[in-house]
Structure formats: structure tokens, C-alpha cells
Amino acid sequence: MYPPMPRVIQFETTTICGGNCPHCPQRSVKRAEPTMSIDLILKIIEGTKGTGTIYRPFIAGEPLADERMVDIVRMLKEDKTATVELHSNGLFLSSSTGMRLLDAGLDVMRLSIDGHWSETMEKARPGLDNRRVVRNAEQFLRYARDYPDVKVEVRMIADYARDEEEKKLYRDHWEWRYGANVIFTSLYNWPWTGQAEHISASCPKINDEMFILCDGRVVLCCWDAQARAVIGDITNTSVLDVWNGKELARCRRLLDQGQRDQIELCSRCDAYTCGDD
């Protein structure tokens, strides 16, 4: 039984990003417009307010490349039941932006910094001024000490680490010195990046998460950067109508029955080989 409304709504306010990361499909994303209109943002908010929704305003771009992001966070937090989470590469996290985000009510900040050594960071995230990224993250963590309810994570794709010593130094710096929650993740294959066989497991994302591109199209998965599995469009219907619509119900049924191969996008995804979060 699926809930009548999504627990998490991830929506793409922009596809702009300052990086050129080899593990990210953002470089190949094409949208008619690179930013979501304020009307669509308001439609998402009005259609789900008061429901305890977790909002994540990002998919294929860097959220802080959107100069409206502080205002977007503030609008979302006008709903006292809402939780707002950001993922950022830190490039545009200036001192002013960081303070304004905290004052606007941001609940969770996840900062992607893939390395302790500069050579590692340059390999993982070419195109970024990584010294600036580190300075921005350190300053934000200093400010966040005055906001005890705000959770800050610093995340590293461990595949890029030179060795275990680099991971130790990374943890020492961000966790012990600055008080962040340090997370080490692993690279995974994006759907349609070489997988030859499908798996039969269901998918935790389809249970309670919804993903809206900046043009209003709703896709099956946040990893569907190329919009291969469009299940609706909020420009001509409501958020909840898409969530409770026939196409999403069909995909849930197939995944529950172990027929992942019947969904073109999912048939070549190995992200959740055991169906776990």
C-alpha cells in the first residue's frame, strides 16, 4: 500500500552548475528552459503544504546557482510542517548566502567535497575552485554552530580517495575540527550507463519520493536526468494527481512483482540491488 502523498518531493529549480564532474550526467542535460518558473514552484508548495513534506530543491543542477534559492527556502518554510534539505557542491555558498539560508530556516545541508587533498578534489570535481569550496564549507559550519537544529553533512565519494589515510584526514578535518556529519559514499552506475542485465528487486524511491524537472515534467527517478521515464506533468495537473495517477501505479505494480525489466528506465539500473535504502 502506497501513501496518498509523497513523503519527499525533489524538484529541479535549475540545471545550471559550475562543475564538470565525471560522475555526474548534468553536462548532458537538455531542458527547454534552465530554470523552473516561480509559478510552478508555488504550485508545488500550494499542492502539498501542511503535509509534513521533505522538500529537496535540486536534481540535475547546483541549487545555489539559482539566485532565488534563499527565497525558495523561505517560501517552503512558511509551512511549519515542512523540512527543507539542500545538496550543494559549495561553490556558490558565500558567507552571505550561508547566513541567509540558515536564517530562512534550512533544515539540512549536504556538502559534496570529494577529497582531502587538492589533487583528489580536482580529479573528482574539475571546473570547481576547490579552495573556495573548502573555505565556503568551513565558514558555513562555523555559522551553523549557532543553529543547533540544522544538520550539516560533508560527503565524499570514497572511490576517489587516494588511500585510507586520506579518508582519515578527511574525517578528522570535517568531523572533529568542524563538527559536520561525515558520510563516505560509493559511485554507482546511472541508469543506461552500461548495465547489461536487469535485477528483480523493487525500489525504495518509488515508495514515497517524487521528482519534478524544471519544466514541470515528473519523472520516475531522480537519476533520470535525461527524462526517459516521464510519468506526468504538473503544468497541466496537480502534484497529487500525478502521484496517485495510473502511470506511477503501473510502475509500482511492476516493481513489486519483480518485473523491473518491463520498465525501460529501471531495466538497466543497479542502484538498489537488494531493494534497500
mmCIF file of C-alpha atoms in Angstrom:
data_model
loop_
_atom_site.group_PDB
_atom_site.id
_atom_site.type_symbol
_atom_site.label_atom_id
_atom_site.label_comp_id
_atom_site.label_asym_id
_atom_site.label_seq_id
_atom_site.Cartn_x
_atom_site.Cartn_y
_atom_site.Cartn_z
ATOM 1 C CA MET A 1 0.000 0.000 0.000
ATOM 2 C CA TYR A 2 1.479 3.314 -1.052
ATOM 3 C CA PRO A 3 0.870 6.597 0.806
ATOM 4 C CA PRO A 4 -1.655 9.057 -0.674
ATOM 5 C CA MET A 5 1.001 11.740 -0.922
ATOM 6 C CA PRO A 6 4.804 11.719 -1.305
ATOM 7 C CA ARG A 7 6.975 11.936 1.777
ATOM 8 C CA VAL A 8 9.749 13.588 -0.276
ATOM 9 C CA ILE A 9 9.460 15.974 -3.223
ATOM 10 C CA GLN A 10 12.643 16.640 -5.134
ATOM 11 C CA PHE A 11 12.274 19.438 -7.664
ATOM 12 C CA GLU A 12 14.761 20.958 -10.030
ATOM 13 C CA THR A 13 14.807 24.753 -9.803
ATOM 14 C CA THR A 14 17.816 24.989 -12.139
ATOM 15 C CA THR A 15 20.058 22.845 -14.326
ATOM 16 C CA ILE A 16 22.955 25.303 -14.069
ATOM 17 C CA CYS A 17 26.149 24.131 -12.368
ATOM 18 C CA GLY A 18 29.717 25.383 -12.106
ATOM 19 C CA GLY A 19 31.311 21.947 -12.208
ATOM 20 C CA ASN A 20 32.241 19.409 -14.840
ATOM 21 C CA CYS A 21 32.272 16.274 -12.708
ATOM 22 C CA PRO A 22 32.958 12.968 -14.491
ATOM 23 C CA HIS A 23 30.441 11.041 -12.367
ATOM 24 C CA CYS A 24 27.514 13.404 -12.992
ATOM 25 C CA PRO A 25 25.169 13.476 -16.029
ATOM 26 C CA GLN A 26 24.474 17.191 -15.640
ATOM 27 C CA ARG A 27 26.778 18.004 -18.547
ATOM 28 C CA SER A 28 24.447 16.248 -20.989
ATOM 29 C CA VAL A 29 21.135 17.509 -19.587
ATOM 30 C CA LYS A 30 18.928 19.387 -22.022
ATOM 31 C CA ARG A 31 15.842 21.345 -20.984
ATOM 32 C CA ALA A 32 13.849 23.919 -22.935
ATOM 33 C CA GLU A 33 14.423 26.322 -20.036
ATOM 34 C CA PRO A 34 17.232 26.001 -17.456
ATOM 35 C CA THR A 35 15.165 27.256 -14.514
ATOM 36 C CA MET A 36 11.785 26.442 -13.014
ATOM 37 C CA SER A 37 9.219 29.240 -13.098
ATOM 38 C CA ILE A 38 8.074 30.739 -9.833
ATOM 39 C CA ASP A 39 4.519 29.739 -10.767
ATOM 40 C CA LEU A 40 5.480 26.058 -10.832
ATOM 41 C CA ILE A 41 7.361 26.370 -7.548
ATOM 42 C CA LEU A 42 4.291 27.932 -5.938
ATOM 43 C CA LYS A 43 2.104 25.197 -7.412
ATOM 44 C CA ILE A 44 4.273 22.529 -5.764
ATOM 45 C CA ILE A 45 4.089 24.355 -2.434
ATOM 46 C CA GLU A 46 0.340 25.025 -2.571
ATOM 47 C CA GLY A 47 -0.399 21.450 -3.599
ATOM 48 C CA THR A 48 1.450 19.852 -0.703
ATOM 49 C CA LYS A 49 1.637 22.342 2.184
ATOM 50 C CA GLY A 50 0.681 21.193 5.646
ATOM 51 C CA THR A 51 1.521 17.554 4.903
ATOM 52 C CA GLY A 52 4.944 17.307 6.554
ATOM 53 C CA THR A 53 6.719 17.045 3.217
ATOM 54 C CA ILE A 54 10.502 16.913 2.882
ATOM 55 C CA TYR A 55 11.467 19.245 0.032
ATOM 56 C CA ARG A 56 14.757 18.867 -1.834
ATOM 57 C CA PRO A 57 15.107 21.654 -4.423
ATOM 58 C CA PHE A 58 17.668 20.099 -6.735
ATOM 59 C CA ILE A 59 18.049 17.339 -9.318
ATOM 60 C CA ALA A 60 20.428 17.932 -12.223
ATOM 61 C CA GLY A 61 21.884 21.313 -11.276
ATOM 62 C CA GLU A 62 23.602 23.101 -8.412
ATOM 63 C CA PRO A 63 20.796 24.609 -6.301
ATOM 64 C CA LEU A 64 22.848 27.584 -5.153
ATOM 65 C CA ALA A 65 23.441 28.541 -8.785
ATOM 66 C CA ASP A 66 19.794 29.633 -8.573
ATOM 67 C CA GLU A 67 19.920 33.151 -7.110
ATOM 68 C CA ARG A 68 16.356 32.665 -5.846
ATOM 69 C CA MET A 69 17.268 29.748 -3.578
ATOM 70 C CA VAL A 70 17.214 31.644 -0.286
ATOM 71 C CA ASP A 71 13.755 32.967 -1.154
ATOM 72 C CA ILE A 72 12.640 29.480 -2.211
ATOM 73 C CA VAL A 73 13.764 28.039 1.116
ATOM 74 C CA ARG A 74 11.957 30.826 2.932
ATOM 75 C CA MET A 75 8.741 30.163 0.985
ATOM 76 C CA LEU A 76 8.926 26.433 1.714
ATOM 77 C CA LYS A 77 9.493 27.068 5.411
ATOM 78 C CA GLU A 78 6.388 29.222 5.701
ATOM 79 C CA ASP A 79 4.817 25.787 6.104
ATOM 80 C CA LYS A 80 5.792 24.880 9.666
ATOM 81 C CA THR A 81 5.441 21.158 8.894
ATOM 82 C CA ALA A 82 7.948 21.266 6.022
ATOM 83 C CA THR A 83 11.568 20.109 6.065
ATOM 84 C CA VAL A 84 14.000 21.596 3.530
ATOM 85 C CA GLU A 85 17.183 19.787 2.511
ATOM 86 C CA LEU A 86 19.872 21.028 0.121
ATOM 87 C CA HIS A 87 22.710 19.202 -1.616
ATOM 88 C CA SER A 88 25.454 21.528 -2.805
ATOM 89 C CA ASN A 89 28.982 21.432 -4.178
ATOM 90 C CA GLY A 90 29.684 24.553 -2.102
ATOM 91 C CA LEU A 91 30.965 26.750 -4.925
ATOM 92 C CA PHE A 92 28.261 29.399 -4.515
ATOM 93 C CA LEU A 93 27.930 29.060 -0.741
ATOM 94 C CA SER A 94 29.228 32.523 0.095
ATOM 95 C CA SER A 95 29.199 33.851 3.659
ATOM 96 C CA SER A 96 26.135 35.950 2.886
ATOM 97 C CA THR A 97 24.267 33.091 1.210
ATOM 98 C CA GLY A 98 25.086 30.719 4.047
ATOM 99 C CA MET A 99 23.797 33.067 6.726
ATOM 100 C CA ARG A 100 20.647 33.842 4.767
ATOM 101 C CA LEU A 101 19.915 30.144 4.222
ATOM 102 C CA LEU A 102 20.243 29.475 7.940
ATOM 103 C CA ASP A 103 18.033 32.440 8.785
ATOM 104 C CA ALA A 104 15.471 31.276 6.185
ATOM 105 C CA GLY A 105 15.034 28.019 8.102
ATOM 106 C CA LEU A 106 17.108 25.471 6.169
ATOM 107 C CA ASP A 107 16.981 22.125 7.979
ATOM 108 C CA VAL A 108 19.682 20.047 6.266
ATOM 109 C CA MET A 109 22.747 20.971 4.220
ATOM 110 C CA ARG A 110 24.701 18.216 2.466
ATOM 111 C CA LEU A 111 28.016 19.401 1.049
ATOM 112 C CA SER A 112 29.785 17.298 -1.567
ATOM 113 C CA ILE A 113 33.547 17.648 -1.162
ATOM 114 C CA ASP A 114 35.299 14.706 -2.752
ATOM 115 C CA GLY A 115 38.726 14.608 -1.217
ATOM 116 C CA HIS A 116 41.106 15.906 1.398
ATOM 117 C CA TRP A 117 43.995 16.539 -0.945
ATOM 118 C CA SER A 118 43.656 19.147 -3.700
ATOM 119 C CA GLU A 119 44.690 16.630 -6.383
ATOM 120 C CA THR A 120 41.837 14.327 -5.364
ATOM 121 C CA MET A 121 39.300 17.127 -5.421
ATOM 122 C CA GLU A 122 40.462 18.322 -8.830
ATOM 123 C CA LYS A 123 40.095 14.804 -10.214
ATOM 124 C CA ALA A 124 36.605 14.344 -8.773
ATOM 125 C CA ARG A 125 35.220 17.815 -9.482
ATOM 126 C CA PRO A 126 37.087 19.543 -12.296
ATOM 127 C CA GLY A 127 35.857 23.015 -13.071
ATOM 128 C CA LEU A 128 35.350 23.986 -9.440
ATOM 129 C CA ASP A 129 37.552 26.330 -7.439
ATOM 130 C CA ASN A 130 38.083 23.719 -4.741
ATOM 131 C CA ARG A 131 39.945 26.054 -2.395
ATOM 132 C CA ARG A 132 36.930 28.329 -2.490
ATOM 133 C CA VAL A 133 34.634 25.340 -1.897
ATOM 134 C CA VAL A 134 36.562 24.358 1.236
ATOM 135 C CA ARG A 135 36.613 27.932 2.566
ATOM 136 C CA ASN A 136 32.878 28.271 1.969
ATOM 137 C CA ALA A 137 32.124 24.972 3.715
ATOM 138 C CA GLU A 138 34.292 25.815 6.715
ATOM 139 C CA GLN A 139 32.641 29.207 7.118
ATOM 140 C CA PHE A 140 29.144 27.723 6.807
ATOM 141 C CA LEU A 141 29.944 25.176 9.516
ATOM 142 C CA ARG A 142 31.122 27.972 11.808
ATOM 143 C CA TYR A 143 27.848 29.819 11.288
ATOM 144 C CA ALA A 144 25.805 26.628 11.715
ATOM 145 C CA ARG A 145 27.111 26.207 15.273
ATOM 146 C CA ASP A 146 24.611 28.886 16.259
ATOM 147 C CA TYR A 147 21.773 26.844 14.698
ATOM 148 C CA PRO A 148 21.762 23.579 16.686
ATOM 149 C CA ASP A 149 18.704 22.217 14.865
ATOM 150 C CA VAL A 150 20.425 22.408 11.465
ATOM 151 C CA LYS A 151 22.068 19.194 10.293
ATOM 152 C CA VAL A 152 25.192 19.565 8.148
ATOM 153 C CA GLU A 153 26.744 16.633 6.315
ATOM 154 C CA VAL A 154 30.010 16.665 4.390
ATOM 155 C CA ARG A 155 30.040 13.842 1.870
ATOM 156 C CA MET A 156 32.861 12.249 -0.087
ATOM 157 C CA ILE A 157 32.731 9.708 -2.892
ATOM 158 C CA ALA A 158 35.223 7.306 -1.365
ATOM 159 C CA ASP A 159 36.186 5.844 -4.764
ATOM 160 C CA TYR A 160 38.248 8.976 -5.375
ATOM 161 C CA ALA A 161 40.275 8.679 -2.149
ATOM 162 C CA ARG A 162 43.988 8.090 -2.629
ATOM 163 C CA ASP A 163 44.080 5.678 0.319
ATOM 164 C CA GLU A 164 42.604 5.064 3.766
ATOM 165 C CA GLU A 165 44.836 7.754 5.205
ATOM 166 C CA GLU A 166 43.135 10.378 3.057
ATOM 167 C CA LYS A 167 39.746 9.273 4.358
ATOM 168 C CA LYS A 168 41.038 9.520 7.930
ATOM 169 C CA LEU A 169 42.384 13.030 7.368
ATOM 170 C CA TYR A 170 39.080 13.990 5.732
ATOM 171 C CA ARG A 171 37.095 12.775 8.732
ATOM 172 C CA ASP A 172 39.462 14.446 11.180
ATOM 173 C CA HIS A 173 39.098 17.759 9.376
ATOM 174 C CA TRP A 174 35.356 17.902 8.823
ATOM 175 C CA GLU A 175 34.021 15.908 11.750
ATOM 176 C CA TRP A 176 36.412 16.516 14.605
ATOM 177 C CA ARG A 177 37.503 20.037 13.711
ATOM 178 C CA TYR A 178 34.268 21.465 12.284
ATOM 179 C CA GLY A 179 31.534 19.256 13.731
ATOM 180 C CA ALA A 180 29.984 18.022 10.490
ATOM 181 C CA ASN A 181 28.496 14.586 9.974
ATOM 182 C CA VAL A 182 30.928 12.874 7.591
ATOM 183 C CA ILE A 183 29.491 10.436 5.046
ATOM 184 C CA PHE A 184 31.509 8.270 2.663
ATOM 185 C CA THR A 185 29.561 7.106 -0.369
ATOM 186 C CA SER A 186 30.388 4.976 -3.400
ATOM 187 C CA LEU A 187 29.976 5.581 -7.089
ATOM 188 C CA TYR A 188 27.109 3.710 -8.722
ATOM 189 C CA ASN A 189 26.060 3.297 -12.300
ATOM 190 C CA TRP A 190 23.473 5.726 -13.523
ATOM 191 C CA PRO A 191 20.647 4.045 -15.415
ATOM 192 C CA TRP A 192 21.674 3.464 -19.019
ATOM 193 C CA THR A 193 25.420 3.725 -18.421
ATOM 194 C CA GLY A 194 26.442 0.241 -19.457
ATOM 195 C CA GLN A 195 24.377 -2.235 -17.457
ATOM 196 C CA ALA A 196 23.538 -5.338 -19.441
ATOM 197 C CA GLU A 197 21.224 -7.213 -17.091
ATOM 198 C CA HIS A 198 18.273 -6.136 -15.004
ATOM 199 C CA ILE A 199 17.670 -7.035 -11.376
ATOM 200 C CA SER A 200 14.347 -8.172 -9.959
ATOM 201 C CA ALA A 201 14.257 -6.133 -6.739
ATOM 202 C CA SER A 202 11.780 -3.367 -6.136
ATOM 203 C CA CYS A 203 12.982 0.189 -5.492
ATOM 204 C CA PRO A 204 12.685 2.234 -2.284
ATOM 205 C CA LYS A 205 12.441 5.527 -4.154
ATOM 206 C CA ILE A 206 9.132 4.712 -5.778
ATOM 207 C CA ASN A 207 7.568 4.143 -2.360
ATOM 208 C CA ASP A 208 7.456 7.727 -1.192
ATOM 209 C CA GLU A 209 9.556 10.083 -3.356
ATOM 210 C CA MET A 210 8.549 12.298 -6.274
ATOM 211 C CA PHE A 211 10.813 14.027 -8.802
ATOM 212 C CA ILE A 212 9.888 17.147 -10.796
ATOM 213 C CA LEU A 213 12.057 18.653 -13.536
ATOM 214 C CA CYS A 214 12.340 22.404 -14.037
ATOM 215 C CA ASP A 215 9.883 22.333 -16.967
ATOM 216 C CA GLY A 216 7.199 20.661 -14.848
ATOM 217 C CA ARG A 217 7.581 17.104 -16.115
ATOM 218 C CA VAL A 218 7.532 14.460 -13.409
ATOM 219 C CA VAL A 219 9.980 11.602 -13.843
ATOM 220 C CA LEU A 220 10.138 8.204 -12.223
ATOM 221 C CA CYS A 221 13.503 8.707 -10.566
ATOM 222 C CA CYS A 222 15.965 11.437 -9.576
ATOM 223 C CA TRP A 223 18.585 9.535 -11.583
ATOM 224 C CA ASP A 224 16.526 10.030 -14.740
ATOM 225 C CA ALA A 225 18.390 13.175 -15.769
ATOM 226 C CA GLN A 226 17.512 12.611 -19.428
ATOM 227 C CA ALA A 227 13.752 12.318 -18.755
ATOM 228 C CA ARG A 228 13.409 8.821 -20.211
ATOM 229 C CA ALA A 229 10.543 7.880 -17.888
ATOM 230 C CA VAL A 230 8.085 10.775 -17.725
ATOM 231 C CA ILE A 231 5.034 9.870 -15.640
ATOM 232 C CA GLY A 232 3.197 13.196 -15.634
ATOM 233 C CA ASP A 233 3.387 16.967 -15.947
ATOM 234 C CA ILE A 234 2.368 19.413 -13.234
ATOM 235 C CA THR A 235 1.901 22.220 -15.738
ATOM 236 C CA ASN A 236 -1.487 20.699 -16.585
ATOM 237 C CA THR A 237 -2.418 18.767 -13.452
ATOM 238 C CA SER A 238 -1.729 18.736 -9.724
ATOM 239 C CA VAL A 239 1.198 17.193 -7.891
ATOM 240 C CA LEU A 240 -1.054 14.737 -6.078
ATOM 241 C CA ASP A 241 -2.903 13.749 -9.257
ATOM 242 C CA VAL A 242 0.408 12.629 -10.742
ATOM 243 C CA TRP A 243 1.377 10.845 -7.525
ATOM 244 C CA ASN A 244 -1.878 8.921 -7.486
ATOM 245 C CA GLY A 245 -2.057 8.529 -11.264
ATOM 246 C CA LYS A 246 -2.260 5.405 -13.411
ATOM 247 C CA GLU A 247 1.289 5.536 -14.793
ATOM 248 C CA LEU A 248 3.006 5.612 -11.426
ATOM 249 C CA ALA A 249 0.650 2.913 -10.139
ATOM 250 C CA ARG A 250 1.622 0.727 -13.117
ATOM 251 C CA CYS A 251 5.335 1.148 -12.416
ATOM 252 C CA ARG A 252 4.901 0.389 -8.720
ATOM 253 C CA ARG A 253 2.995 -2.769 -9.549
ATOM 254 C CA LEU A 254 5.685 -3.995 -11.932
ATOM 255 C CA LEU A 255 8.468 -3.320 -9.460
ATOM 256 C CA ASP A 256 6.566 -5.029 -6.648
ATOM 257 C CA GLN A 257 6.110 -8.084 -8.875
ATOM 258 C CA GLY A 258 9.825 -8.275 -9.661
ATOM 259 C CA GLN A 259 9.270 -7.157 -13.257
ATOM 260 C CA ARG A 260 11.797 -4.350 -13.319
ATOM 261 C CA ASP A 261 12.708 -5.378 -16.854
ATOM 262 C CA GLN A 262 9.251 -4.212 -18.005
ATOM 263 C CA ILE A 263 10.113 -0.564 -17.174
ATOM 264 C CA GLU A 264 12.591 0.662 -19.743
ATOM 265 C CA LEU A 265 14.407 3.062 -17.420
ATOM 266 C CA CYS A 266 14.579 0.673 -14.459
ATOM 267 C CA SER A 267 15.542 -2.331 -16.571
ATOM 268 C CA ARG A 268 19.122 -1.097 -16.725
ATOM 269 C CA CYS A 269 19.593 0.245 -13.216
ATOM 270 C CA ASP A 270 21.589 -1.491 -10.491
ATOM 271 C CA ALA A 271 21.378 1.249 -7.854
ATOM 272 C CA TYR A 272 19.393 -0.822 -5.353
ATOM 273 C CA THR A 273 20.377 -4.394 -5.976
ATOM 274 C CA CYS A 274 18.754 -5.509 -2.744
ATOM 275 C CA GLY A 275 15.902 -3.011 -2.701
ATOM 276 C CA ASP A 276 17.375 -1.258 0.362
ATOM 277 C CA ASP A 277 17.753 2.441 1.154
#
